[in-house]
Coordinates of C-alpha atoms in Angstrom, one line a residue:
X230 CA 124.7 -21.7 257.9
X231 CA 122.8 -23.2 260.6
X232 CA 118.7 -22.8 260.1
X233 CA 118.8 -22.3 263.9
X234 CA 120.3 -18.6 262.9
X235 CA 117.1 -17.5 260.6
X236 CA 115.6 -14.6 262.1
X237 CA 112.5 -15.3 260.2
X238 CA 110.3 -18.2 258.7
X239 CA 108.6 -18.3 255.5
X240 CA 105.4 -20.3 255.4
X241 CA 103.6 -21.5 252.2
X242 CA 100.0 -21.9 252.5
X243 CA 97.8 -24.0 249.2
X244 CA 94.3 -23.5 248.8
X245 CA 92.0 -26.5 249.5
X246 CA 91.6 -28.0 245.9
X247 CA 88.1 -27.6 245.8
X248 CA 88.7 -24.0 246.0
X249 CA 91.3 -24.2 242.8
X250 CA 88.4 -26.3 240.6
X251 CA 86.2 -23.5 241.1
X252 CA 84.8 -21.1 238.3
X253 CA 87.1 -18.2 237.6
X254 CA 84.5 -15.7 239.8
X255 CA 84.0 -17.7 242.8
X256 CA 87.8 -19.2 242.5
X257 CA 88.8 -15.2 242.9
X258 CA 86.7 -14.8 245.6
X259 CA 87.2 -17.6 247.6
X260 CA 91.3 -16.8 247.4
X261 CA 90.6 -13.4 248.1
X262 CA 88.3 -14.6 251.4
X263 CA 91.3 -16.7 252.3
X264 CA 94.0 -14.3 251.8
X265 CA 91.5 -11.6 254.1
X266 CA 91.1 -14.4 256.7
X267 CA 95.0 -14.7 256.9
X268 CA 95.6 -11.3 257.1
X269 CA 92.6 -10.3 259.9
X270 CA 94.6 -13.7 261.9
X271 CA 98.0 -12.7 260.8
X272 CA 97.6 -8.3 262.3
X273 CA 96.3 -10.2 265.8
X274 CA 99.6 -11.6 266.0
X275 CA 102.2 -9.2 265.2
X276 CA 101.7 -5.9 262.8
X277 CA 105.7 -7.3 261.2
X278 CA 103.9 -10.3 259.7
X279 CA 104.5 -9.9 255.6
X280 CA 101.6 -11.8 254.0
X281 CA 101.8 -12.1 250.1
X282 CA 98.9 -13.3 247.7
X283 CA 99.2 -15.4 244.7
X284 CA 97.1 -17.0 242.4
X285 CA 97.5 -20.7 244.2
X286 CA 99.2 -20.0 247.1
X287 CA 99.6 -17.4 250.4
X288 CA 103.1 -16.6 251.5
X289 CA 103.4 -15.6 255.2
X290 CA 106.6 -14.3 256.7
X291 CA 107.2 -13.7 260.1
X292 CA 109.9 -13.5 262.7
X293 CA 111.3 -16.4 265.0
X294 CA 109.5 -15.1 268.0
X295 CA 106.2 -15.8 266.6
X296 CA 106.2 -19.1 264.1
X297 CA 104.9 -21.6 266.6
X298 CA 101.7 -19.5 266.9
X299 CA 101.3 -18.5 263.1
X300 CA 101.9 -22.0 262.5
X301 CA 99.0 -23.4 264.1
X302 CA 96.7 -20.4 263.1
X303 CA 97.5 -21.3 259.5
X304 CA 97.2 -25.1 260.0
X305 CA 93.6 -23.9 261.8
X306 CA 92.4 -21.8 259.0
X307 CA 89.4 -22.8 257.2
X308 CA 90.2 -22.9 253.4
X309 CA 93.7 -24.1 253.7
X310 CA 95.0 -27.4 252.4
X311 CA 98.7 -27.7 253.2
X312 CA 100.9 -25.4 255.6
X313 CA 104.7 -25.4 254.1
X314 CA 107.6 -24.5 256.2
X315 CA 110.3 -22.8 253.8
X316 CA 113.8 -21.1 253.8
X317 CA 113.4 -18.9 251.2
X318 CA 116.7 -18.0 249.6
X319 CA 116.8 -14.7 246.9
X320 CA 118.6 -13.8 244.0
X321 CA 119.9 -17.2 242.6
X322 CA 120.3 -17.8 238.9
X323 CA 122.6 -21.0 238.7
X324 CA 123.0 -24.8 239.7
X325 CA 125.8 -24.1 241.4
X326 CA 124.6 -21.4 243.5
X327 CA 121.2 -23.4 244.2
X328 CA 123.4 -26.9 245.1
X329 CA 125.8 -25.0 247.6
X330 CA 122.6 -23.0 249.2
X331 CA 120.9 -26.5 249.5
X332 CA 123.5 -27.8 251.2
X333 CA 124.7 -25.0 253.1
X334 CA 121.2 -25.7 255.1
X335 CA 120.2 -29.1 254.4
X336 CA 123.6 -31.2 254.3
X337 CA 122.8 -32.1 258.4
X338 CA 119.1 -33.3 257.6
X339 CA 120.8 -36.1 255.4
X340 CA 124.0 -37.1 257.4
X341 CA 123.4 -41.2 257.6
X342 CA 120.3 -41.4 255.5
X343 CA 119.0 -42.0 252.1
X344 CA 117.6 -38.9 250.3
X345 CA 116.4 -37.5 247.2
X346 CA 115.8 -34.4 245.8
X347 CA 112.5 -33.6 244.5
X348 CA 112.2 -30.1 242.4
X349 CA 109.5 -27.6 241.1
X350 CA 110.3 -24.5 238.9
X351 CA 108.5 -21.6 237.3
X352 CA 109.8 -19.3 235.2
X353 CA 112.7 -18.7 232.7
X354 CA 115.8 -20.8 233.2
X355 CA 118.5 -22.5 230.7
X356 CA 117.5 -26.0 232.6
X357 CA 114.8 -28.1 234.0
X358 CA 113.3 -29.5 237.3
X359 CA 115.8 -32.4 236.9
X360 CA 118.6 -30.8 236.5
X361 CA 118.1 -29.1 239.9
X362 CA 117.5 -32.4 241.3
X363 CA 120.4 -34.0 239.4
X364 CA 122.8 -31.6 240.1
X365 CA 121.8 -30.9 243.5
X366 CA 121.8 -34.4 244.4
X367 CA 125.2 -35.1 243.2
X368 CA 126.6 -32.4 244.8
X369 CA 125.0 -33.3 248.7
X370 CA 126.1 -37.3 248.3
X371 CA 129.8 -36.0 247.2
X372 CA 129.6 -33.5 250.1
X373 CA 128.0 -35.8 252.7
X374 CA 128.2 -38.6 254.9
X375 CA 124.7 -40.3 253.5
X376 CA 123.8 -43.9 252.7
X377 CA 123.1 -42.9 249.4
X378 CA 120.6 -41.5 246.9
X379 CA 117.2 -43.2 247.3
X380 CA 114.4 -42.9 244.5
X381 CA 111.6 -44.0 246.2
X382 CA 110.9 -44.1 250.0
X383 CA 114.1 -42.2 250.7
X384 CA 114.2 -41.5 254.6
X385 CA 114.4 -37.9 254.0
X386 CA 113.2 -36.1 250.9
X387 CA 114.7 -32.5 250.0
X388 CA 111.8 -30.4 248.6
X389 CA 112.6 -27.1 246.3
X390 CA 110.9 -24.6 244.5
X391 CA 112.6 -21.9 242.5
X392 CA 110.4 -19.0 241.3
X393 CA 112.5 -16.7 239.0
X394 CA 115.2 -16.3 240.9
X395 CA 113.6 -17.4 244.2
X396 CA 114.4 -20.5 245.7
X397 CA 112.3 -22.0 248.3
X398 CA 113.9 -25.1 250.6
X399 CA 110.8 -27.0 251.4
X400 CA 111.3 -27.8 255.4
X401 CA 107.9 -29.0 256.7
X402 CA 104.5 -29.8 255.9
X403 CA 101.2 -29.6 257.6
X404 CA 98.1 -30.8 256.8
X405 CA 95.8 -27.8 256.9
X406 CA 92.2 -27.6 258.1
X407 CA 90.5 -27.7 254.5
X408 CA 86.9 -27.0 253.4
X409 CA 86.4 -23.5 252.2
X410 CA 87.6 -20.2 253.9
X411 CA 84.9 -18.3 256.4
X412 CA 82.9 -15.6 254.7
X413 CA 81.9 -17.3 251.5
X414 CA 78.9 -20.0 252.5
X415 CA 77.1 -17.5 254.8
X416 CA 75.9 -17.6 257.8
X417 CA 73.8 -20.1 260.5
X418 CA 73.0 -20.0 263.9
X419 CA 73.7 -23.0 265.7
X420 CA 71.7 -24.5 268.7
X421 CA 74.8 -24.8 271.4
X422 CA 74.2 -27.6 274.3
X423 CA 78.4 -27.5 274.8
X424 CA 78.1 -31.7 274.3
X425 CA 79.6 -33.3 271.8
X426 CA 77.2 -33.3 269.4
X427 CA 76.3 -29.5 269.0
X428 CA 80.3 -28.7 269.4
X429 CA 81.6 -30.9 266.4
X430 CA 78.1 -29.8 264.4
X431 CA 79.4 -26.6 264.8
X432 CA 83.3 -27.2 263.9
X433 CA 81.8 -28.5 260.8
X434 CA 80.0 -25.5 259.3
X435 CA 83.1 -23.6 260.3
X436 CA 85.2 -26.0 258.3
X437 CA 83.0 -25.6 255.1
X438 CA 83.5 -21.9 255.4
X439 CA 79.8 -20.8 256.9
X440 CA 80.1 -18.2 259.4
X441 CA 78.6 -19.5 262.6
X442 CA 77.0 -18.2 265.3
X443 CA 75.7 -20.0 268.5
X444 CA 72.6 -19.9 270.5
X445 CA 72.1 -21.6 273.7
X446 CA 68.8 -22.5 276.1
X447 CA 69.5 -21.9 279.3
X448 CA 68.0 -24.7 281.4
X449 CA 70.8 -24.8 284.1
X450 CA 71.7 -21.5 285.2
X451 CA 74.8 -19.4 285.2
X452 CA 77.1 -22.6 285.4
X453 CA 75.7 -24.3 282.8
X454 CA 75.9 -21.0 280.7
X455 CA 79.5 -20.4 281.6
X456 CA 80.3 -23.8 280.8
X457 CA 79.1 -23.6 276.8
X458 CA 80.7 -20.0 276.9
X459 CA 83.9 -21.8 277.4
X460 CA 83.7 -24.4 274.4
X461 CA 81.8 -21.5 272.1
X462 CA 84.8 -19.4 272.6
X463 CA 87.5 -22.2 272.2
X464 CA 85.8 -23.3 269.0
X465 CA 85.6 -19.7 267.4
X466 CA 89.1 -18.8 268.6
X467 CA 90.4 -21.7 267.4
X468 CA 88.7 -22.5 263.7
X469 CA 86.8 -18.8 263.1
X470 CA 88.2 -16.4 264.8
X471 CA 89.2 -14.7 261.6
X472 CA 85.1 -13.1 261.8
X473 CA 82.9 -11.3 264.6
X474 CA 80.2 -14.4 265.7
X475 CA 77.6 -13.5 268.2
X476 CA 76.8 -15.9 271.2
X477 CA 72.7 -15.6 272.5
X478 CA 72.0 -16.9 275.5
X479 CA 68.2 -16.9 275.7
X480 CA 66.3 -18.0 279.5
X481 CA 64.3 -21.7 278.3
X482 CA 63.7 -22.2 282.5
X483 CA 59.9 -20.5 282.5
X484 CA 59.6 -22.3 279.0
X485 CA 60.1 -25.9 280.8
X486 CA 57.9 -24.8 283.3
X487 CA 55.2 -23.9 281.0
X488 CA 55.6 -27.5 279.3
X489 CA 55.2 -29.3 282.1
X490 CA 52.1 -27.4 283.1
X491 CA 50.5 -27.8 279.1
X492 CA 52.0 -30.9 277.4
X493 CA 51.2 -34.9 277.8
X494 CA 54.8 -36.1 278.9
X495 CA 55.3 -38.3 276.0
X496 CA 56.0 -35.4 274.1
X497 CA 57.4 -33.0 276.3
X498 CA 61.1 -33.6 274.6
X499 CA 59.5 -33.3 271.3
X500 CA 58.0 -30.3 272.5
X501 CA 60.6 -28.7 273.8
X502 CA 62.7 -28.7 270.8
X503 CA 59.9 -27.2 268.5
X504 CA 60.0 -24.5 271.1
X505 CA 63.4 -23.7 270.8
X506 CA 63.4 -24.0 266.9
X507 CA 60.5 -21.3 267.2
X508 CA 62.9 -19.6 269.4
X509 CA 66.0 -20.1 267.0
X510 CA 64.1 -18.9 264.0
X511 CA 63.0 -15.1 265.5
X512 CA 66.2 -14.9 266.3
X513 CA 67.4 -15.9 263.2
X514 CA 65.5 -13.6 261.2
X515 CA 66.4 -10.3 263.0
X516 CA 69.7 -11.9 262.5
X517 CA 69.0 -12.2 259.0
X518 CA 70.6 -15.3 258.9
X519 CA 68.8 -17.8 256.3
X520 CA 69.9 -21.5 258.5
X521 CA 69.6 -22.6 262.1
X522 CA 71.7 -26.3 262.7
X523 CA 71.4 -29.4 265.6
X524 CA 74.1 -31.7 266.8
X525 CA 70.5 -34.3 266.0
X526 CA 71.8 -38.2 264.5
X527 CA 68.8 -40.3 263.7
X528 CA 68.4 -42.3 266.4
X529 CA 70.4 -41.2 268.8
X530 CA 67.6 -40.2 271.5
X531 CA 63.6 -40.3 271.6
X532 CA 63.5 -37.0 269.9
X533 CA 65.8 -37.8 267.0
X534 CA 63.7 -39.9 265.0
X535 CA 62.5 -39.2 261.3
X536 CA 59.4 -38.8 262.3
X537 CA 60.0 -36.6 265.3
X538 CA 62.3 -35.1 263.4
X539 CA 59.6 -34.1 260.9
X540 CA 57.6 -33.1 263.7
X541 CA 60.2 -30.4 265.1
X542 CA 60.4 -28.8 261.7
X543 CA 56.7 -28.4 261.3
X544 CA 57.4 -24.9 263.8
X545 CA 60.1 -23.0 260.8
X546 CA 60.6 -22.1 257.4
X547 CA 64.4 -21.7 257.9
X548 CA 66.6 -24.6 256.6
X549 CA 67.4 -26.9 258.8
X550 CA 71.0 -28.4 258.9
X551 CA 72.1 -31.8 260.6
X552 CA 75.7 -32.3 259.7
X553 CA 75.4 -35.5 262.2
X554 CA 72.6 -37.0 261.0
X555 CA 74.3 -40.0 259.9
X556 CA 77.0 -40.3 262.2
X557 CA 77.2 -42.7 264.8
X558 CA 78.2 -41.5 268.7
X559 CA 81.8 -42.9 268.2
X560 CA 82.9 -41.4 265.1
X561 CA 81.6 -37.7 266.3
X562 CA 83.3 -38.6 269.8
X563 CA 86.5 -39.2 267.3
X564 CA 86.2 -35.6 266.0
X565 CA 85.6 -34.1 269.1
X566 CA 89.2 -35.7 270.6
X567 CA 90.6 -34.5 267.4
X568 CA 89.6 -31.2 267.9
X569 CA 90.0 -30.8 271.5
X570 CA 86.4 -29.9 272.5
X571 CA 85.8 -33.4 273.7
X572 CA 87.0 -32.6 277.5
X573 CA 84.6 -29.7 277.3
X574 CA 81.7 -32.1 276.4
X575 CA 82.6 -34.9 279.0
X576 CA 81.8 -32.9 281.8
X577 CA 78.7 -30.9 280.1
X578 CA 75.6 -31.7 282.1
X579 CA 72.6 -32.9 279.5
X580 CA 69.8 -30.6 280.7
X581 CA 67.7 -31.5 277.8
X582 CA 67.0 -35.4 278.9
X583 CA 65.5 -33.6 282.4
X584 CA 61.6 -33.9 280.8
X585 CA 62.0 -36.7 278.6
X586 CA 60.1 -39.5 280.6
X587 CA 58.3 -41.6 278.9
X588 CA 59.1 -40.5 275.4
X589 CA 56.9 -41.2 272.1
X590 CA 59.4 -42.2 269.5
X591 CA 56.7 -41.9 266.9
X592 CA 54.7 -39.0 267.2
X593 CA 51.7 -38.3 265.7
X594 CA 50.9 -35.0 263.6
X595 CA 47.7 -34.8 264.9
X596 CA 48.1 -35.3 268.6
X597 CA 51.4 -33.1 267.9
X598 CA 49.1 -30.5 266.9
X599 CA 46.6 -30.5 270.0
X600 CA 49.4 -30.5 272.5
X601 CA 50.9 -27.3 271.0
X602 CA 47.6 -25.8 270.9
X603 CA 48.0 -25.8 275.2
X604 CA 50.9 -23.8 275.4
X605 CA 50.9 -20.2 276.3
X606 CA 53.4 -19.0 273.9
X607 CA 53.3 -15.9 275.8
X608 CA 56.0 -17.7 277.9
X609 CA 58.2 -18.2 274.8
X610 CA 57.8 -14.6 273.8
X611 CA 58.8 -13.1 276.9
X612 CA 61.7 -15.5 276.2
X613 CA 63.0 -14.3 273.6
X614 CA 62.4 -10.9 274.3
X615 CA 65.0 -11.9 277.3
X616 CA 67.4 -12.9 275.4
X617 CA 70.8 -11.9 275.4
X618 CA 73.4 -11.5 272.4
X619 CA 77.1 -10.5 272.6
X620 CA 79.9 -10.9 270.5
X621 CA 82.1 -14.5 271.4
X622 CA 85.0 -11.9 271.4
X623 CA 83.6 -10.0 274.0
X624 CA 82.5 -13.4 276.1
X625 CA 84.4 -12.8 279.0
X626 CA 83.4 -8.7 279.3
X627 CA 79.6 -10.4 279.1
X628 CA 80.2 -12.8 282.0
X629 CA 81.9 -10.4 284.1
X630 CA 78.9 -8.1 283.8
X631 CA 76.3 -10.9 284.7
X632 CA 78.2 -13.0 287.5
X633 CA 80.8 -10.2 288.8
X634 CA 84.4 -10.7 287.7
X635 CA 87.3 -12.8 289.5
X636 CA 90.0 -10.9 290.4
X637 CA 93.1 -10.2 288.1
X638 CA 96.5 -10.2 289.8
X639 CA 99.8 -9.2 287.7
X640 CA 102.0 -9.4 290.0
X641 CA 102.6 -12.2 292.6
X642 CA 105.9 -11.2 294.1
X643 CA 105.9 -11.0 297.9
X644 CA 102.9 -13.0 297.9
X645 CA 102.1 -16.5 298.9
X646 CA 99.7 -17.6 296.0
X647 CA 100.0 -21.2 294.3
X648 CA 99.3 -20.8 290.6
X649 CA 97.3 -23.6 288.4
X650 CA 98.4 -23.9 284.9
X651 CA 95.5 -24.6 283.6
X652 CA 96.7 -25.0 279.4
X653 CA 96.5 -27.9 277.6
X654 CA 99.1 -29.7 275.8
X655 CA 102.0 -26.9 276.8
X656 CA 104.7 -27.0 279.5
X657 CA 104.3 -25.8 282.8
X658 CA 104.7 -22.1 283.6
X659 CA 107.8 -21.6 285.5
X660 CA 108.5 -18.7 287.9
X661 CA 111.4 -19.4 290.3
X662 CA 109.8 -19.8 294.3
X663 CA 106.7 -19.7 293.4
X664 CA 104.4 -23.2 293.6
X665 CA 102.7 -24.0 290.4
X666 CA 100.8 -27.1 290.2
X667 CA 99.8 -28.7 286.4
X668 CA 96.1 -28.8 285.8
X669 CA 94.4 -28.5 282.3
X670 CA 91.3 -27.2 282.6
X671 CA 89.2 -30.6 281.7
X672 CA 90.7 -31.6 285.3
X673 CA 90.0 -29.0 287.1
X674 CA 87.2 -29.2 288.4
X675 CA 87.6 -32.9 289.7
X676 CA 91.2 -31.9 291.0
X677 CA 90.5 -28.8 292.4
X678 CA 88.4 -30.6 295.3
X679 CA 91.8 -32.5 296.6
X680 CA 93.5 -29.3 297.3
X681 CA 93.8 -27.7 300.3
X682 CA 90.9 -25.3 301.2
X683 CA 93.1 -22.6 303.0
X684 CA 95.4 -21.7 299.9
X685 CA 94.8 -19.1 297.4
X686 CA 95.1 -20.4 293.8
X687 CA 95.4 -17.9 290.3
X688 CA 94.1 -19.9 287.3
X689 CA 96.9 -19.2 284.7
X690 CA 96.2 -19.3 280.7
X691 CA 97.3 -17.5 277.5
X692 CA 95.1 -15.1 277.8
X693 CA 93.6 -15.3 280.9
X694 CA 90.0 -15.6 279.2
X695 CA 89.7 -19.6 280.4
X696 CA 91.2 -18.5 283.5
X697 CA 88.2 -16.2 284.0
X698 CA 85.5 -18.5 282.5
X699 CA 86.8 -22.0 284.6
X700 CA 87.4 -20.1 287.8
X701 CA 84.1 -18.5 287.4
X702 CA 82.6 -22.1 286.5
X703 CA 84.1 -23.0 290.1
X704 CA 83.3 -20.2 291.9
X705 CA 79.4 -20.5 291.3
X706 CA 79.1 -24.4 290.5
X707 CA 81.3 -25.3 293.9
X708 CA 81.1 -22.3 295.9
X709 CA 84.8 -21.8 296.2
X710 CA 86.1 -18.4 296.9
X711 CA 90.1 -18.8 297.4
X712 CA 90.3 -18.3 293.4
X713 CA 91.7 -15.3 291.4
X714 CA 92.8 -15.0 287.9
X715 CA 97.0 -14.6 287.5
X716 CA 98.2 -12.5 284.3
X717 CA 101.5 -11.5 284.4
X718 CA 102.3 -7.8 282.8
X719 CA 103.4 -7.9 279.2
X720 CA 106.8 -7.1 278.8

């Protein structure tokens, strides 16, 4: 039987080990959290998906249609180690039903290459692990065109698993995500710039399972805001999307103002960030969220020193999280690349460095203490009384509401429009007479200037909720108003 014929695909998904060397209570709860996780991912898919839990290990099933988005959802998922792709075989008892199965779906994989045949069992059988592996491999080198069994480094190796009566034919593996699942560690809100810094801070918490929501300063109006809309949604969709996280978007432009009016400029920077710690905090608590975290390395800018450091945490009692701290710029510019946010942070504007001229690197408590005593905190109230929270889920219902949405067309026939895929990393959308140029959406922006001004382009995605948010980021950045959003019916 050709595997090509499978109308389904079993996936096998281990627990991080730190998860397995846990105590009995929190070991339970963890696999539970991750088995909740895969399930709330799993029902966003497809209501067919068949999800099974067992005491080291998740079984998902699902149909052919669907594996390549499962797939990465699983490899995604916080708490996960490995990501197995099995054929899973039922109701065999013998070596010589399990060697002709094997074969039946593995005998191409081996045609010209070395192999071996690596086994696990559990259960009650009249043989062993080797056995299967013996008799197995006998059975494929008689049957086969191979250059023989290979013990160690074989090209290919044949991976089983028989459970009772279940066998499992090991096809792929994928390295998962790791760290612990979402829902166990809390939560934190995190102070969002959309650079690098702030993006991979945030990947990281998600990673170790903390639940994390974003808060962002507004410095440079509805284009800067739309901008770290876009990477807070692609970072909870992608790593956390298994919870409800709350973006706040609260107005910092009077709060500048009122800095520049009170504070020496040698510690406006420092200033500023005590402000929006104050700012983070309030929040934090109605929130009743115990954490706030910064994208801060030491070092890495005026503000980021230990001792300026120490002075921004003077303004909060809430723990304070750097997972950067001790990075330098190229290693978190590594995991940003590896996690795709880093063409979101390359073309971030840095409103923050705007009032740092002439930075102290070395502040002093005291003279910290009679600056702050200028500022009409009024100005920070009114602030945060401003403020604005929505769910990260709801992002593009939020930005429709305060910016007016794009158009939506479904249906293009008739019509001259030229349609910009704007994914990343997927083929080109293909409709037949209909122009569709190639343009992920890190280019956009740059490529969208060389085209011609009297077209009408849709912005194409998934979903259409980049579509929305990058065509919106041109219309108000650039002024351009030839730009609708294209999402076909669902069939």
């Amino acid at each position: 039987m050709d595997k090509t014929q499978l109308k389904t695909q079993k996936f096998i998904v281990k627990f991080f080990p730190e998860v397995m060397i846990k105590g009995t209570k929190a070991k339970r709860q963890m696999i539970n959290q991750i088995y909740n996780n895969i399930k709330s991912l799993m029902d966003k898919i497809s209501e067919d998906i068949t999800i099974k839990k067992f005491f080291d290990k998740v079984e998902v099933v699902c149909a052919i249609e669907v594996v390549d988005e499962v797939r990465q959802k699983l490899i995604q998922t916080p708490g996960v180690e490995l990501v197995l792709e099995a054929i899973q075989i039922d109701n065999v008892s013998t070596l010589d039903e399990i060697k002709v199965k094997v074969n039946e779906f593995m005998g191409g994989e081996i045609e010209g290459k070395t192999f071996v045949v690596r086994a696990k069992r559990s259960g009650t059988h009249e043989f062993k692990s080797t056995n299967i592996e013996q008799t197995v491999g006998g059975y494929m080198l008689a049957n086969n065109d191979t250059k023989g069994v290979k013990l160690k480094d074989a090209e290919v190796t044949i991976n089983l698993e028989l459970i009772e009566k279940q066998l499992n034919i090991i096809t792929y593996r994928h390295k998962g995500l790791g760290g612990f699942p979402i829902g166990t560690q809390g939560s934190i809100l995190s102070l969002m710039s959309g650079g690098f810094d702030s993006t991979v801070a945030s990947y990281l918490t998600m990673k170790r399972g903390v639940k994390t929501h974003f808060i962002f300063f507004n410095l440079g109006g509805v284009a800067h805001e739309i901008g770290v809309k876009q990477v807070a949604y692609y970072l909870w969709n992608k790593f956390g999307s298994s919870h409800r996280v709350s973006f706040i978007s609260v107005p910092f432009e009077d709060v500048v103002t009122e800095i520049f009016r009170s504070t020496n400029e040698s510690y406006m920077g420092v200033t500023l960030k005590r402000l929006m710690f104050m700012a983070a905090s309030k929040i934090a608590d109605n929130m009743k969220i115990d954490a706030i975290m910064t994208g801060e390395s030491i070092a890495q800018v005026s503000s980021q020193t230990l001792r300026n450091l120490a002075l921004i945490d003077q303004v909060t009692k809430k723990l304070v999280l750097r997972p950067l701290c001790t990075m330098n710029k190229p290693e978190i510019i590594d995991i940003a690349e590896n996690i795709g946010t880093r063409r979101f942070a390359e073309t971030m504007p840095e409103y923050c460095g705007v009032i740092s001229k002439n930075p102290v690197t070395h502040g002093s408590f005291d003279k910290m203490e009679q600056e702050a005593k200028k500022f009409d905190y009024s100005v920070l109230d009114k602030a945060i009384e401003n403020s604005k929270e929505t769910y990260v889920d709801k992002m593009v219902d939020n930005i429709n509401d305060e910016v007016g949405q794009l158009e939506v067309v479904n249906d293009i026939a008739g019509k001259n429009y030229t349609i910009i895929d704007i994914r990343q990393g997927q083929n080109c959308l293909e409709i037949a007479d209909v122009e569709i140029l190639k343009i992920p959406f890190y280019n956009l922006k740059k490529e969208f200037k060389k085209l011609p001004l009297e077209k009408e382009y849709l912005l194409y995605c998934d979903k259409g909720i980049l579509s929305q948010l990058h065509g919106q980021y041109l219309r108000d950045s650039e002024n351009y108003t030839n730009i609708k959003v294209y999402r076909p019916k669902e069939k």
